[in-house]
Amino acid sequence: TVTNTPTVTPTPTHTSGPGPLLWINPPTSTVTGIGATRTIIVTTSNITDVFGIEITMSYSPTILTVIDANTAMVGTQVIPGPCPQASFVVTNAVSLVNGIIEYRVSQTLPTPPCNGGIVLYVVFECVGLGTSPLSVDDVLIAAIDYEIEHTVQDGVITCQP
């Protein structure tokens, strides 16, 4: 189990207003050395009533790989965050070859919805030099009975010598 969590929480660079936001924290990272790691946090801000989330992210697998959060399970997983609680996990899977992260979870009743915060952690390791986008390709944030409109802020990690 990976317990590497960052201690710095930068402010998102979102500038289109105070509406609901899903963002990569930190939005920009530079890592020095092949084998060096960086933990990013997928976070929601300015949002209420979150009960479930479906997210698909991508990265460059020639520059980054994901460190498995649960070696006792088959495949590679990311670290669940508390919002929403991962009471019911539909998918927590990483395709290391394609650079795709799929994470789909929901809370179960009677757990109350959350009001923003950490969705998940991903520990990346530099396996090549260059810059990899961290793209949120598809996301659905749900309350109990409706979809929550939001904006997305992607991120980037640069692996340097």
XYZ file of C-alpha atoms in Angstrom:
161
model
C 0.000 0.000 0.000
C 1.402 3.390 -0.987
C 1.111 6.101 1.648
C 3.070 8.831 -0.135
C 0.999 12.022 0.130
C 2.118 15.542 -0.690
C 2.349 18.140 2.033
C 1.852 21.180 -0.212
C -1.636 22.074 -1.432
C -1.363 24.707 -4.162
C -4.312 26.812 -5.186
C -5.898 25.761 -8.483
C -5.253 28.100 -11.390
C -8.899 27.916 -12.489
C -9.995 31.403 -13.490
C -13.512 31.135 -14.918
C -15.352 31.764 -11.665
C -16.279 30.076 -8.407
C -18.247 27.170 -9.919
C -17.617 23.478 -9.233
C -14.148 22.383 -10.320
C -12.301 19.068 -10.653
C -8.558 19.703 -10.827
C -5.103 18.129 -10.749
C -3.155 19.175 -7.640
C -0.488 20.375 -8.208
C -1.366 21.466 -11.743
C 2.322 21.545 -12.761
C 5.154 19.389 -11.388
C 8.812 18.965 -12.253
C 10.563 15.794 -11.127
C 14.303 15.194 -11.330
C 15.668 11.775 -12.254
C 14.460 8.536 -13.764
C 12.847 6.544 -10.946
C 11.789 9.666 -9.036
C 8.135 9.818 -7.977
C 5.482 12.487 -7.627
C 2.064 12.144 -6.036
C -0.747 14.093 -7.623
C -4.179 14.561 -6.125
C -7.415 14.756 -8.072
C -9.492 17.252 -6.123
C -12.933 18.823 -6.269
C -13.593 22.377 -5.109
C -16.680 24.599 -4.795
C -18.981 21.586 -4.975
C -21.660 20.017 -2.769
C -23.721 16.818 -2.611
C -21.133 14.521 -4.268
C -22.250 10.910 -4.045
C -20.343 9.271 -6.917
C -17.719 9.910 -9.561
C -16.601 8.360 -12.825
C -13.266 9.577 -14.142
C -10.968 8.569 -16.987
C -7.515 10.156 -17.121
C -4.569 9.744 -19.449
C -0.808 10.308 -19.270
C 2.204 9.478 -21.437
C 3.359 5.931 -20.590
C 6.757 6.574 -22.238
C 7.447 9.259 -19.606
C 5.429 8.095 -16.565
C 4.183 4.934 -14.932
C 1.783 4.545 -11.999
C 2.953 2.918 -8.771
C 0.405 0.292 -7.700
C -1.575 1.348 -4.626
C -2.656 -2.188 -3.746
C -0.206 -4.969 -4.607
C -2.536 -7.556 -3.021
C -4.985 -7.050 -5.908
C -4.448 -8.033 -9.533
C -3.529 -5.118 -11.790
C -2.552 -1.578 -10.895
C -4.779 0.679 -8.798
C -4.774 4.291 -7.602
C -5.371 5.407 -4.008
C -9.020 6.287 -3.233
C -9.690 9.611 -1.573
C -12.485 10.457 0.868
C -14.764 12.396 -1.539
C -16.703 10.440 -2.435
C -16.008 7.538 -0.089
C -15.227 4.462 -2.155
C -17.957 2.353 -0.512
C -18.829 0.773 -3.865
C -15.926 0.466 -6.317
C -16.977 -0.187 -9.898
C -13.509 0.367 -11.415
C -10.080 1.225 -10.043
C -7.692 0.250 -12.819
C -4.636 1.572 -14.617
C -3.526 0.484 -18.082
C 0.231 0.929 -17.817
C 0.714 0.200 -21.536
C -1.850 2.770 -22.724
C -1.459 5.340 -19.938
C -5.134 5.260 -18.940
C -6.547 5.553 -15.401
C -10.177 4.538 -14.835
C -11.795 5.224 -11.473
C -15.524 4.804 -10.799
C -16.829 4.790 -7.223
C -19.846 5.762 -5.196
C -20.854 6.017 -1.596
C -23.613 3.854 -0.213
C -26.481 5.029 1.936
C -26.713 6.089 4.732
C -23.340 7.818 4.173
C -24.082 11.495 3.508
C -22.737 13.099 0.315
C -19.418 14.933 0.532
C -18.857 18.586 -0.260
C -15.623 18.601 -2.208
C -12.151 17.400 -1.406
C -9.770 14.678 -2.481
C -11.151 12.223 -5.052
C -8.012 10.107 -5.516
C -4.219 10.046 -5.325
C -1.918 8.841 -8.092
C 1.763 8.125 -7.475
C 3.658 8.574 -10.736
C 7.222 7.421 -11.404
C 9.417 8.923 -14.119
C 10.433 6.225 -16.619
C 11.522 8.614 -19.389
C 12.487 12.234 -19.897
C 10.057 14.852 -21.142
C 6.692 16.353 -20.331
C 3.524 14.327 -19.885
C 0.083 15.866 -19.822
C -2.223 14.615 -17.077
C -5.517 14.831 -18.926
C -8.962 14.338 -17.464
C -10.560 12.850 -20.573
C -13.998 12.006 -19.215
C -15.662 12.705 -15.879
C -19.104 12.475 -14.377
C -19.755 13.812 -10.893
C -23.077 12.749 -9.437
C -25.329 13.665 -6.558
C -27.864 11.030 -5.493
C -30.289 11.890 -8.289
C -28.589 14.329 -10.694
C -25.315 15.061 -12.484
C -23.273 17.948 -11.087
C -22.078 20.402 -13.733
C -18.417 21.333 -13.328
C -15.262 22.424 -15.102
C -11.981 20.523 -15.303
C -8.375 21.638 -14.962
C -5.760 19.236 -16.337
C -2.160 19.020 -15.186
C 1.340 18.242 -16.397
C 4.443 16.478 -15.049
C 7.904 17.092 -16.459
C 10.615 14.491 -15.842
C 14.076 15.982 -16.194
C 17.590 14.507 -15.863
